[in-house]
Coordinates of C-alpha atoms in Angstrom, one line a residue:
Chain A
X1 CA 0.0 0.0 0.0
X2 CA 2.9 2.3 0.9
X3 CA 4.4 2.1 -2.6
X4 CA 1.0 2.6 -4.2
X5 CA 0.6 5.9 -2.3
X6 CA 4.0 7.0 -3.4
X7 CA 3.2 6.3 -6.9
X8 CA -0.2 8.1 -6.9
X9 CA 1.1 11.2 -5.0
X10 CA -1.7 12.3 -2.7
X11 CA -4.3 9.6 -3.3
X12 CA -7.8 9.6 -1.9
X13 CA -6.9 6.9 0.7
X14 CA -4.0 9.1 1.8
X15 CA -6.3 12.1 2.1
X16 CA -8.7 10.2 4.3
X17 CA -5.8 9.0 6.6
X18 CA -4.6 12.6 6.9
X19 CA -8.0 13.7 8.0
X20 CA -8.1 11.1 10.7
X21 CA -4.6 12.1 11.9
X22 CA -5.8 15.7 12.2
X23 CA -8.7 14.5 14.3
X24 CA -6.2 12.6 16.6
X25 CA -4.2 15.9 16.8
X26 CA -7.2 17.6 18.4
X27 CA -7.3 14.8 21.0
X28 CA -3.6 15.4 21.7
X29 CA -4.1 19.0 22.5
X30 CA -7.1 18.3 24.7
X31 CA -5.2 15.6 26.7
X32 CA -2.1 17.8 26.8
X33 CA -4.2 20.6 28.3
X34 CA -5.9 18.3 30.8
X35 CA -2.5 16.7 31.8
X36 CA -1.1 20.2 32.5
X37 CA -4.1 21.3 34.6
X38 CA -4.1 18.1 36.7
X39 CA -0.3 18.4 37.2
X40 CA -0.7 22.0 38.2
X41 CA -3.4 21.2 40.8
X42 CA -1.6 18.1 42.2
X43 CA 1.9 19.5 42.1
X44 CA 2.2 18.9 45.8
X45 CA 1.7 15.2 45.5
X46 CA 4.7 14.6 43.2
X47 CA 7.8 13.0 44.5
X48 CA 9.6 14.2 41.3
X49 CA 7.9 17.4 40.2
X50 CA 10.9 18.3 37.9
X51 CA 10.5 15.1 36.0
X52 CA 6.8 15.6 35.7
X53 CA 7.1 19.1 34.3
X54 CA 10.0 18.0 32.0
X55 CA 7.7 15.2 30.7
X56 CA 4.8 17.5 30.1
X57 CA 7.2 19.9 28.3
X58 CA 8.4 17.0 26.2
X59 CA 4.8 16.0 25.3
X60 CA 4.0 19.7 24.6
X61 CA 7.0 20.1 22.3
X62 CA 6.2 16.8 20.5
X63 CA 2.5 17.8 20.1
X64 CA 3.6 21.3 18.8
X65 CA 6.0 19.7 16.4
X66 CA 3.6 17.2 14.9
X67 CA 1.1 20.0 14.6
X68 CA 3.2 22.5 12.7
X69 CA 5.4 20.1 10.9
X70 CA 3.9 19.3 7.5
X71 CA 5.8 16.1 7.6
X72 CA 3.6 13.1 6.8
X73 CA 3.3 10.4 9.5
X74 CA 6.0 8.0 8.4
X75 CA 7.7 5.2 10.2
X76 CA 10.0 7.5 12.2
X77 CA 7.2 9.8 13.3
X78 CA 5.1 6.8 14.4
X79 CA 8.0 5.3 16.4
X80 CA 8.8 8.7 17.9
X81 CA 5.2 9.1 19.0
X82 CA 5.1 5.6 20.5
X83 CA 8.3 6.5 22.4
X84 CA 6.9 9.8 23.8
X85 CA 3.7 8.1 24.9
X86 CA 5.5 5.1 26.4
X87 CA 7.7 7.6 28.2
X88 CA 4.6 9.4 29.6
X89 CA 3.2 6.1 30.9
X90 CA 6.5 5.1 32.5
X91 CA 6.9 8.5 34.1
X92 CA 3.5 8.2 35.6
X93 CA 5.0 5.5 37.8
X94 CA 8.0 7.6 38.7
X95 CA 6.5 11.0 39.6
X96 CA 4.0 9.9 42.3
X97 CA 4.9 8.6 45.7
X98 CA 5.4 4.8 46.0
X99 CA 2.3 2.7 45.7
X100 CA 0.3 5.8 44.5
X101 CA 0.3 5.0 40.7
X102 CA -2.7 2.7 41.1
X103 CA -4.8 5.6 42.3
X104 CA -3.2 8.4 40.3
X105 CA -2.2 7.1 36.9
X106 CA -1.8 10.8 35.8
X107 CA 0.0 10.8 32.4
X108 CA -0.8 7.2 31.7
X109 CA -4.5 7.5 31.0
X110 CA -5.0 10.3 28.4
X111 CA -2.3 11.4 26.1
X112 CA -0.6 8.0 25.5
X113 CA -3.8 6.7 23.8
X114 CA -3.0 9.0 20.9
X115 CA -0.1 6.8 19.9
X116 CA -2.4 3.8 19.6
X117 CA -4.8 6.0 17.6
X118 CA -2.1 7.2 15.2
X119 CA -0.7 3.7 14.7
X120 CA -4.3 2.5 14.0
X121 CA -4.8 5.3 11.4
X122 CA -1.5 4.7 9.6
X123 CA -1.1 1.0 10.0
X124 CA -4.7 -0.3 10.2
X125 CA -6.1 -2.6 12.9
X126 CA -2.9 -4.6 13.3
X127 CA -0.8 -1.5 13.8
X128 CA -3.3 -0.1 16.3
X129 CA -3.4 -3.3 18.3
X130 CA 0.4 -3.6 18.3
X131 CA 0.9 -0.1 19.5
X132 CA -1.9 -0.6 22.1
X133 CA -0.1 -3.8 23.3
X134 CA 3.2 -2.0 23.6
X135 CA 1.7 0.8 25.6
X136 CA -0.1 -1.9 27.8
X137 CA 3.3 -3.5 28.4
X138 CA 4.8 -0.2 29.6
X139 CA 1.7 0.3 31.8
X140 CA 2.5 -3.0 33.5
X141 CA 6.0 -1.8 34.1
X142 CA 4.8 1.3 35.9
X143 CA 4.0 -0.9 38.9
X144 CA 7.5 -2.0 39.6
X145 CA 8.7 1.5 38.7
X146 CA 6.4 2.8 41.4
X147 CA 7.7 0.3 43.9
X148 CA 4.7 -2.0 43.7
X149 CA 6.0 -5.6 43.0
X150 CA 4.0 -7.4 40.3
X151 CA 4.1 -10.6 42.2
X152 CA 1.4 -9.9 44.8
X153 CA -1.0 -7.4 43.2
X154 CA -4.5 -7.6 44.7
X155 CA -7.3 -8.6 42.4
X156 CA -8.7 -5.1 42.2
X157 CA -5.4 -3.7 41.0
X158 CA -5.0 -6.5 38.5
X159 CA -8.4 -5.6 37.2
X160 CA -7.5 -1.9 36.9
X161 CA -4.3 -2.8 35.0
X162 CA -6.1 -5.1 32.6
X163 CA -8.8 -2.5 31.9
X164 CA -6.0 0.0 31.2
X165 CA -4.4 -2.4 28.8
X166 CA -7.8 -3.1 27.1
X167 CA -8.3 0.6 26.7
X168 CA -5.1 0.9 24.7
X169 CA -5.9 -2.2 22.6
X170 CA -9.4 -1.2 21.9
X171 CA -8.5 2.4 21.0
X172 CA -5.8 1.3 18.6
X173 CA -7.8 -1.6 17.1
X174 CA -11.0 0.3 16.6
X175 CA -9.4 3.3 15.0
X176 CA -7.3 1.0 12.9
X177 CA -10.5 -0.7 11.7
X178 CA -12.2 2.5 10.9
X179 CA -9.2 3.7 9.1
X180 CA -9.0 0.6 7.0
X181 CA -12.7 0.8 6.0
X182 CA -12.3 4.5 5.2
X183 CA -9.2 3.8 3.1
X184 CA -10.9 1.0 1.3
X185 CA -14.0 3.0 0.4
X186 CA -11.8 6.0 -0.6
X187 CA -9.9 3.6 -2.9
X188 CA -13.1 2.2 -4.3
X189 CA -14.5 5.7 -4.9
X190 CA -11.3 6.7 -6.5
X191 CA -11.3 3.7 -8.8
X192 CA -14.9 4.3 -9.7
X193 CA -14.3 7.9 -10.4
X194 CA -11.3 7.0 -12.6
X195 CA -13.4 4.5 -14.5
X196 CA -16.1 7.1 -15.0
X197 CA -13.6 9.6 -16.2
X198 CA -12.1 7.1 -18.7
X199 CA -15.6 6.3 -20.0
X200 CA -16.4 9.9 -20.4
X201 CA -13.1 10.5 -22.2
X202 CA -13.9 7.6 -24.5
X203 CA -17.3 9.0 -25.3
X204 CA -15.8 12.4 -25.9
X205 CA -13.3 10.9 -28.3
X206 CA -16.0 9.0 -30.1
X207 CA -18.1 12.2 -30.4
X208 CA -15.1 14.0 -31.7
X209 CA -14.4 11.3 -34.3
X210 CA -18.0 11.4 -35.4
X211 CA -18.0 15.1 -36.0
X212 CA -14.6 14.8 -37.7
X213 CA -16.1 12.1 -39.8
X214 CA -19.0 14.3 -40.8
X215 CA -16.6 17.1 -41.5
X216 CA -14.4 15.0 -43.7
X217 CA -17.4 13.4 -45.3
X218 CA -18.7 16.8 -46.3
X219 CA -15.6 18.2 -47.8
X220 CA -12.7 16.0 -48.4
X221 CA -14.3 12.6 -49.1
X222 CA -16.8 14.0 -51.5
X223 CA -14.3 15.8 -53.5
X224 CA -11.9 12.9 -53.5
X225 CA -14.6 10.6 -54.7
X226 CA -15.4 13.0 -57.4
X227 CA -11.8 13.4 -58.6
X228 CA -11.4 9.7 -58.6
X229 CA -14.5 9.1 -60.6
X230 CA -14.1 11.9 -63.0
X231 CA -10.4 11.2 -63.4
X232 CA -11.1 7.7 -64.5
X233 CA -13.8 8.8 -66.9
X234 CA -11.5 11.4 -68.4
X235 CA -8.7 8.9 -68.7
X236 CA -11.0 6.5 -70.6
X237 CA -12.2 9.2 -73.0
X238 CA -8.6 9.7 -74.0
X239 CA -8.5 13.4 -74.9
X240 CA -6.4 14.1 -71.9
X241 CA -3.0 12.5 -71.2
X242 CA -4.7 9.5 -69.9
X243 CA -1.9 8.0 -67.9
X244 CA -1.6 11.2 -65.9
X245 CA -5.3 11.5 -65.3
X246 CA -5.6 7.9 -64.3
X247 CA -2.7 8.4 -61.9
X248 CA -4.5 11.3 -60.4
X249 CA -7.6 9.3 -60.0
X250 CA -5.7 6.5 -58.3
X251 CA -4.2 8.9 -55.9
X252 CA -7.5 10.4 -55.0
X253 CA -9.0 6.9 -54.5
X254 CA -6.2 5.8 -52.2
X255 CA -6.6 8.9 -50.1
X256 CA -10.4 8.5 -50.1
X257 CA -10.2 4.8 -49.0
X258 CA -7.6 5.5 -46.4
X259 CA -9.5 8.5 -44.9
X260 CA -12.7 6.5 -44.8
X261 CA -11.1 3.5 -43.1
X262 CA -9.5 5.9 -40.6
X263 CA -12.7 7.5 -39.4
X264 CA -15.7 5.5 -40.1
X265 CA -15.6 2.3 -38.1
X266 CA -16.1 2.2 -34.4
X267 CA -12.9 1.3 -32.7
X268 CA -13.6 -2.2 -31.6
X269 CA -12.5 -3.7 -28.4
X270 CA -10.0 -6.3 -29.4
X271 CA -10.0 -9.5 -27.4
X272 CA -6.5 -10.4 -26.2
X273 CA -4.3 -12.1 -28.7
X274 CA -6.8 -11.9 -31.5
X275 CA -7.3 -9.8 -34.6
X276 CA -10.3 -8.8 -36.6
X277 CA -10.1 -10.8 -39.8
X278 CA -12.5 -8.3 -41.4
X279 CA -10.2 -5.4 -40.5
X280 CA -7.1 -7.2 -41.8
X281 CA -8.8 -8.2 -45.1
X282 CA -10.0 -4.7 -45.6
X283 CA -6.5 -3.3 -45.0
X284 CA -5.2 -5.9 -47.5
X285 CA -7.8 -5.0 -50.1
X286 CA -6.8 -1.3 -50.0
X287 CA -3.3 -2.2 -51.0
X288 CA -4.3 -4.0 -54.2
X289 CA -4.2 -1.5 -57.1
X290 CA -4.9 -3.3 -60.3
X291 CA -8.2 -5.0 -59.5
X292 CA -11.2 -3.5 -57.6
X293 CA -11.3 -5.6 -54.5
X294 CA -14.3 -5.5 -52.1
X295 CA -14.4 -7.2 -48.8
X296 CA -17.6 -8.7 -47.3
X297 CA -17.6 -10.2 -43.9
X298 CA -20.2 -11.6 -41.6
X299 CA -19.2 -9.7 -38.4
X300 CA -15.8 -8.6 -37.3
X301 CA -14.5 -12.2 -37.1
X302 CA -12.1 -12.2 -34.1
X303 CA -9.6 -14.9 -34.8
X304 CA -6.3 -15.9 -33.2
X305 CA -3.6 -13.6 -34.5
X306 CA -1.5 -16.4 -35.9
X307 CA -4.5 -17.8 -37.8
X308 CA -5.5 -14.3 -39.0
X309 CA -2.0 -13.7 -40.3
X310 CA -1.8 -17.0 -42.2
X311 CA -5.2 -16.5 -43.7
X312 CA -4.4 -12.9 -44.8
X313 CA -1.2 -14.2 -46.3
X314 CA -3.1 -16.8 -48.3
X315 CA -5.6 -14.3 -49.5
X316 CA -2.8 -12.0 -50.5
X317 CA -1.4 -14.7 -52.7
X318 CA -4.8 -15.4 -54.1
X319 CA -5.3 -11.8 -55.0
X320 CA -1.8 -11.6 -56.5
X321 CA -2.8 -14.6 -58.7
X322 CA -6.0 -12.8 -59.8
X323 CA -4.0 -9.6 -60.7
X324 CA -1.4 -11.7 -62.6
X325 CA -3.5 -14.2 -64.5
X326 CA -7.3 -13.7 -64.3
X327 CA -7.7 -10.5 -66.3
X328 CA -10.5 -9.7 -63.9
X329 CA -12.0 -6.3 -63.3
X330 CA -13.1 -7.0 -59.7
X331 CA -12.6 -9.5 -57.0
X332 CA -14.5 -10.1 -53.8
X333 CA -13.1 -11.5 -50.6
X334 CA -15.8 -13.0 -48.4
X335 CA -15.3 -14.4 -44.9
X336 CA -17.7 -15.9 -42.3
X337 CA -17.7 -18.2 -39.4
X338 CA -20.3 -20.9 -39.6
X339 CA -20.7 -23.9 -37.3
X340 CA -17.1 -24.0 -36.1
X341 CA -15.6 -23.4 -39.5
X342 CA -14.0 -20.2 -40.8
X343 CA -14.7 -19.8 -44.5
X344 CA -12.7 -17.4 -46.6
X345 CA -13.4 -17.1 -50.3
X346 CA -11.7 -15.1 -53.0
X347 CA -13.8 -14.7 -56.1
X348 CA -13.0 -12.9 -59.3
X349 CA -14.8 -12.3 -62.5
X350 CA -11.9 -13.1 -64.8
X351 CA -11.2 -15.6 -67.5
X352 CA -11.1 -18.6 -65.2
X353 CA -9.1 -21.7 -65.9
X354 CA -9.3 -25.4 -65.7
X355 CA -8.2 -26.4 -62.3
X356 CA -6.0 -29.4 -62.8
X357 CA -3.1 -29.6 -60.4
X358 CA -1.2 -32.0 -62.6
X359 CA -1.4 -29.7 -65.6
X360 CA -0.6 -26.7 -63.6
X361 CA 2.5 -28.3 -62.2
X362 CA 3.6 -29.2 -65.7
X363 CA 3.2 -25.6 -66.7
X364 CA 5.1 -24.5 -63.6
X365 CA 2.1 -22.5 -62.4
X366 CA 1.3 -24.6 -59.4
X367 CA 3.7 -22.8 -57.1
X368 CA 1.5 -20.1 -55.7
X369 CA -1.6 -22.4 -55.3
X370 CA 0.5 -25.0 -53.6
X371 CA 1.9 -22.6 -51.2
X372 CA -1.6 -21.3 -50.3
X373 CA -2.8 -24.9 -49.9
X374 CA 0.2 -25.5 -47.6
X375 CA -0.7 -22.6 -45.4
X376 CA -4.3 -23.6 -45.1
X377 CA -3.4 -27.3 -44.4
X378 CA -1.0 -26.2 -41.7
X379 CA -4.0 -24.7 -40.0
X380 CA -5.8 -28.0 -40.3
X381 CA -8.0 -26.7 -43.1
X382 CA -8.8 -27.3 -46.7
X383 CA -8.7 -25.4 -50.0
X384 CA -11.0 -25.7 -52.8
X385 CA -10.8 -24.1 -56.3
X386 CA -13.9 -23.7 -58.4
X387 CA -13.3 -22.4 -61.9
X388 CA -14.3 -22.8 -65.5
X389 CA -13.1 -21.0 -68.6
X390 CA -14.9 -17.7 -68.9
X391 CA -16.6 -18.0 -65.5
X392 CA -14.2 -16.5 -63.1
X393 CA -12.6 -18.3 -60.2
X394 CA -13.5 -18.9 -56.7
X395 CA -10.9 -20.1 -54.2
X396 CA -12.5 -21.2 -50.9
X397 CA -10.4 -21.8 -47.7
X398 CA -12.0 -23.5 -44.8
X399 CA -10.4 -24.0 -41.5
X400 CA -11.7 -25.3 -38.2
X401 CA -11.9 -22.7 -35.3
X402 CA -12.9 -23.1 -31.7
X403 CA -15.1 -20.1 -31.9
X404 CA -14.5 -16.5 -32.9
X405 CA -15.2 -14.4 -29.8
X406 CA -17.6 -11.5 -30.0
X407 CA -16.6 -8.9 -27.5
X408 CA -19.4 -6.8 -25.9
X409 CA -21.1 -4.7 -28.6
X410 CA -20.0 -4.6 -32.2
Chain B
X1 CA -31.2 3.9 -74.1
X2 CA -34.8 2.9 -74.2
X3 CA -36.6 5.4 -72.0
X4 CA -35.1 8.2 -69.9
X5 CA -35.4 7.7 -66.2
X6 CA -36.5 10.6 -64.0
X7 CA -34.1 11.0 -61.2
X8 CA -33.9 13.1 -58.0
X9 CA -30.4 13.7 -56.7
X10 CA -30.2 14.2 -52.9
X11 CA -26.8 15.3 -51.6
X12 CA -25.6 18.3 -49.5
X13 CA -22.6 18.7 -51.7
X14 CA -23.2 20.8 -54.9
X15 CA -20.0 19.6 -56.6
X16 CA -21.1 16.0 -56.2
X17 CA -24.7 16.8 -57.4
X18 CA -23.2 18.5 -60.5
X19 CA -21.0 15.5 -61.2
X20 CA -23.8 12.9 -60.9
X21 CA -26.2 15.2 -62.8
X22 CA -23.8 15.3 -65.7
X23 CA -23.3 11.5 -65.7
X24 CA -27.0 10.8 -65.7
X25 CA -27.7 13.3 -68.5
X26 CA -24.8 12.0 -70.5
X27 CA -26.5 8.6 -70.2
X28 CA -29.8 10.0 -71.5
X29 CA -31.7 10.2 -68.2
X30 CA -33.4 13.3 -66.9
X31 CA -32.7 14.9 -63.5
X32 CA -36.0 16.2 -62.3
X33 CA -34.6 17.8 -59.1
X34 CA -31.8 18.2 -56.8
X35 CA -32.1 18.4 -53.0
X36 CA -29.5 19.5 -50.5
X37 CA -31.1 18.1 -47.4
X38 CA -33.6 15.5 -46.2
X39 CA -36.5 17.9 -45.9
X40 CA -36.2 19.2 -49.4
X41 CA -35.8 15.6 -50.6
X42 CA -39.1 14.6 -49.1
X43 CA -40.9 17.5 -50.7
X44 CA -39.3 17.1 -54.1
X45 CA -40.0 13.3 -54.1
X46 CA -43.6 14.3 -53.8
X47 CA -43.7 17.2 -56.3
X48 CA -41.1 16.4 -59.0
X49 CA -42.4 12.8 -59.5
X50 CA -39.0 11.1 -59.8
X51 CA -38.8 7.3 -60.5
X52 CA -35.5 6.9 -58.7
X53 CA -34.1 8.9 -55.8
X54 CA -30.3 8.9 -55.4
X55 CA -29.9 9.4 -51.7
X56 CA -26.9 10.4 -49.7
X57 CA -27.1 9.4 -46.0
X58 CA -25.4 12.2 -44.1
X59 CA -27.7 15.2 -44.7
X60 CA -28.5 18.2 -42.6
X61 CA -31.9 18.7 -40.9
X62 CA -33.5 15.3 -41.8
X63 CA -31.1 12.4 -42.2
X64 CA -30.9 10.3 -45.3
X65 CA -32.3 7.3 -43.5
X66 CA -35.3 9.2 -42.2
X67 CA -35.9 10.8 -45.6
X68 CA -35.8 7.4 -47.2
X69 CA -38.4 6.1 -44.8
X70 CA -40.7 9.0 -45.4
X71 CA -40.3 8.9 -49.2
X72 CA -41.0 5.1 -49.4
X73 CA -44.0 5.6 -47.1
X74 CA -45.5 8.4 -49.1
X75 CA -44.7 7.1 -52.5
X76 CA -44.1 3.4 -52.5
X77 CA -43.5 3.4 -56.3
X78 CA -40.4 5.6 -55.9
X79 CA -37.2 3.6 -55.7
X80 CA -34.6 5.0 -53.4
X81 CA -31.0 4.1 -54.3
X82 CA -28.6 4.9 -51.4
X83 CA -25.4 6.3 -52.6
X84 CA -23.1 6.8 -49.7
X85 CA -19.5 8.0 -49.4
X86 CA -19.2 5.9 -46.3
X87 CA -19.4 2.3 -45.6
X88 CA -20.9 3.1 -42.2
X89 CA -22.6 -0.2 -41.5
X90 CA -25.3 1.0 -39.2
X91 CA -26.5 3.7 -41.5
X92 CA -26.5 1.6 -44.6
X93 CA -28.3 -1.2 -42.9
X94 CA -30.8 1.3 -41.4
X95 CA -31.4 2.8 -44.8
X96 CA -32.1 -0.6 -46.3
X97 CA -34.5 -1.4 -43.4
X98 CA -36.2 2.0 -44.0
X99 CA -37.0 0.8 -47.5
X100 CA -34.1 1.7 -49.8
X101 CA -34.1 -0.5 -52.9
X102 CA -30.4 -0.6 -53.3
X103 CA -27.0 0.6 -52.1
X104 CA -24.0 1.8 -53.9
X105 CA -20.7 3.2 -52.7
X106 CA -19.9 6.7 -54.0
X107 CA -16.5 5.4 -55.3
X108 CA -18.4 3.3 -57.9
X109 CA -17.7 4.3 -61.5
X110 CA -20.2 6.4 -63.6
X111 CA -21.2 3.4 -65.6
X112 CA -21.9 1.4 -62.4
X113 CA -24.0 4.3 -61.1
X114 CA -26.1 4.7 -64.3
X115 CA -26.4 0.9 -64.5
X116 CA -27.7 0.8 -60.9
X117 CA -30.2 3.5 -61.5
X118 CA -31.7 1.4 -64.4
X119 CA -31.7 -1.8 -62.4
X120 CA -33.3 -0.2 -59.4
X121 CA -36.0 1.4 -61.6
X122 CA -36.6 -2.1 -63.1
X123 CA -37.3 -3.5 -59.7
X124 CA -34.0 -5.2 -59.2
X125 CA -32.5 -4.9 -55.8
X126 CA -29.0 -3.4 -56.1
X127 CA -26.7 -5.0 -53.6
X128 CA -23.0 -4.8 -52.9
X129 CA -21.2 -7.9 -51.6
X130 CA -20.3 -6.0 -48.4
X131 CA -23.9 -5.1 -47.8
X132 CA -24.8 -8.7 -48.2
X133 CA -22.3 -9.6 -45.6
X134 CA -23.9 -7.1 -43.2
X135 CA -27.3 -8.4 -43.9
X136 CA -26.2 -12.0 -43.3
X137 CA -24.7 -10.9 -40.0
X138 CA -28.0 -9.2 -39.0
X139 CA -30.0 -12.3 -39.8
X140 CA -27.5 -14.6 -37.9
X141 CA -28.1 -12.4 -34.9
X142 CA -31.9 -12.7 -35.3
X143 CA -31.6 -16.4 -35.5
X144 CA -29.5 -16.6 -32.3
X145 CA -32.0 -14.4 -30.4
X146 CA -34.8 -16.6 -31.4
X147 CA -37.5 -13.9 -31.1
X148 CA -39.8 -15.3 -33.6
X149 CA -39.0 -12.6 -36.1
X150 CA -38.8 -13.5 -39.8
X151 CA -35.7 -15.5 -40.5
X152 CA -34.1 -16.4 -43.9
X153 CA -35.0 -19.6 -45.6
X154 CA -32.2 -22.0 -46.5
X155 CA -32.4 -20.9 -50.2
X156 CA -32.4 -17.2 -49.3
X157 CA -29.4 -17.8 -47.1
X158 CA -27.7 -19.5 -50.0
X159 CA -28.5 -16.7 -52.4
X160 CA -27.3 -14.0 -50.0
X161 CA -24.1 -15.8 -49.4
X162 CA -23.4 -15.9 -53.1
X163 CA -24.1 -12.2 -53.4
X164 CA -21.7 -11.6 -50.5
X165 CA -19.1 -13.7 -52.4
X166 CA -19.4 -11.3 -55.4
X167 CA -21.6 -13.4 -57.8
X168 CA -24.0 -11.6 -60.0
X169 CA -27.7 -12.6 -60.0
X170 CA -27.2 -14.3 -63.4
X171 CA -24.3 -16.3 -62.1
X172 CA -26.2 -17.3 -59.0
X173 CA -29.1 -18.4 -61.1
X174 CA -26.8 -20.6 -63.2
X175 CA -25.2 -22.1 -60.1
X176 CA -28.6 -22.9 -58.4
X177 CA -30.4 -23.8 -61.6
X178 CA -33.0 -21.1 -61.2
X179 CA -33.8 -18.0 -63.3
X180 CA -32.2 -14.7 -62.7
X181 CA -35.6 -13.3 -61.9
X182 CA -36.1 -15.9 -59.2
X183 CA -32.7 -14.9 -57.7
X184 CA -33.9 -11.3 -57.7
X185 CA -37.1 -12.3 -56.0
X186 CA -35.2 -14.0 -53.3
X187 CA -33.1 -10.9 -52.7
X188 CA -36.2 -8.8 -52.7
X189 CA -37.8 -11.1 -50.1
X190 CA -34.6 -10.8 -48.0
X191 CA -35.0 -7.0 -48.1
X192 CA -38.6 -7.2 -47.2
X193 CA -37.8 -9.3 -44.2
X194 CA -35.3 -6.8 -43.1
X195 CA -37.9 -4.0 -43.3
X196 CA -40.4 -6.2 -41.5
X197 CA -37.8 -6.7 -38.8
X198 CA -37.6 -3.0 -38.5
X199 CA -41.3 -2.9 -37.9
X200 CA -41.1 -5.6 -35.3
X201 CA -38.4 -3.5 -33.5
X202 CA -40.6 -0.4 -33.6
X203 CA -43.6 -2.4 -32.4
X204 CA -41.7 -3.9 -29.5
X205 CA -40.5 -0.5 -28.6
X206 CA -44.0 0.9 -28.6
X207 CA -45.3 -2.0 -26.5
X208 CA -42.5 -1.5 -24.0
X209 CA -43.4 2.2 -23.8
X210 CA -47.0 1.2 -23.1
X211 CA -48.3 2.9 -26.2
X212 CA -51.5 1.3 -27.4
X213 CA -50.8 2.1 -31.1
X214 CA -47.9 0.8 -33.0
X215 CA -46.2 3.4 -35.2
X216 CA -46.6 3.3 -38.9

């Protein structure tokens, strides 16, 4: 707990402890005053008045110091306090005439309690009880110091002694307990507040993103989309230097797609160690230039990161194949999870081919497909190619999955 | 070009409206109006008698989703084709539930746009693969919740999956040995079920609020 406080600076639990310590301080002054008044009135009954006044002076100085010193109640202060209070108890046996301590405990009753209280505040119930026990022990010692042998105390005096000890123990323990409860609830409150603040910040960020999205939608995206569209049309018409216009259109499209992906999807809470297959496939599709690739997924599809990486790599190869061989205008990547199987398909509208592994191998074209198949089989899955001349090609990958997790919300 | 189609363009961005306007006229269609916000769109859909409304989703005053709902309610024969710069899933899905007949990304080419306008006018639902993925997701959730709301038949599910995979209606028909028209009907039914689901939602909401009348 100590290190936590140091880390957090002035934490809420620390603040509640300080409040309690200030309360104890009031007790100190009250007891100090009462101790002085009683000593003044009974000064004639002291066998060592000098020691009595010196002790009151010590307690006064100590009280004044802990009042004005802004020092926090650390280990040294606590031990100092325990020493001062133990001294006051011990002195109570020394200042009165022999055998009198039983009737006139003087310094032992009031002020020393504050050490038990302070220990309780700072160290919880255990600290309070320990300090109380230490004070109790010193109280026992006052009897021999007062010339009363412990061996043959009458029952009444034993009872008084025990009740004195119990006083110390209860004071330390009870305040320690209260302090502990206070600290815990302060901590809980602090945590709850922090969580609330985080939630608010998140909401504010989302709202900001939304307004940003609207802004960008209105100005930048619209114009980019237009440039991209018009640029392509101009390039096709051919009366402008078409390569340049087409390049311009590509540039606008890239920016448009990038901006859109940046702002328009809710940031999803990512389950530990997983990745959104949809997100990864969309990112991949944006990088393919020569064919129009659209991605269609049933849900965000949270999959194990390793599985996701392998599948994306396989799809990348499939798309490279499409660009190189299919003469397609567009390709669609589809992914879904259905009954424990993750299905990913890459479909193009190109020329198609006759899928015959033997023939492909003979032509030296089997490499890429084989490597894709290897990836999928490593994941315990299968690959199926459906194609016919002139009818495009569909490559479907199926791998078993435990279950893609759906985090709260979408 | 057989017959010019009367189109209303709804977009808050004048540059965009001009561009689309030019594309449509170049293809021989007639633009009967342009609206810059949802309110204007609703009024013009009533007054200018368009056959197809090209609807942007992010509009001032009245949103594109709301405008779509009102237009479809007031004039069921008008087809609303959502043309959005964003792939914002919720909005797109809401627009389709509100009665949009199709959805196209603004990054589509001029040819695709003009083609989609013709198809939508002819009663063909215009779908993108990614929208099909969203709709599949939506119906999977319905099936899991088991609320008795309309679910997809096995065949509709199959058709939708092919759309999500990027197959055209004709290709799907060939694969399933059914006519292109039947495929379109399936897709239309899927859309209707989505819109029905929206009504269920509204009704449930109304019942929970203790209203004795379900909203339209």
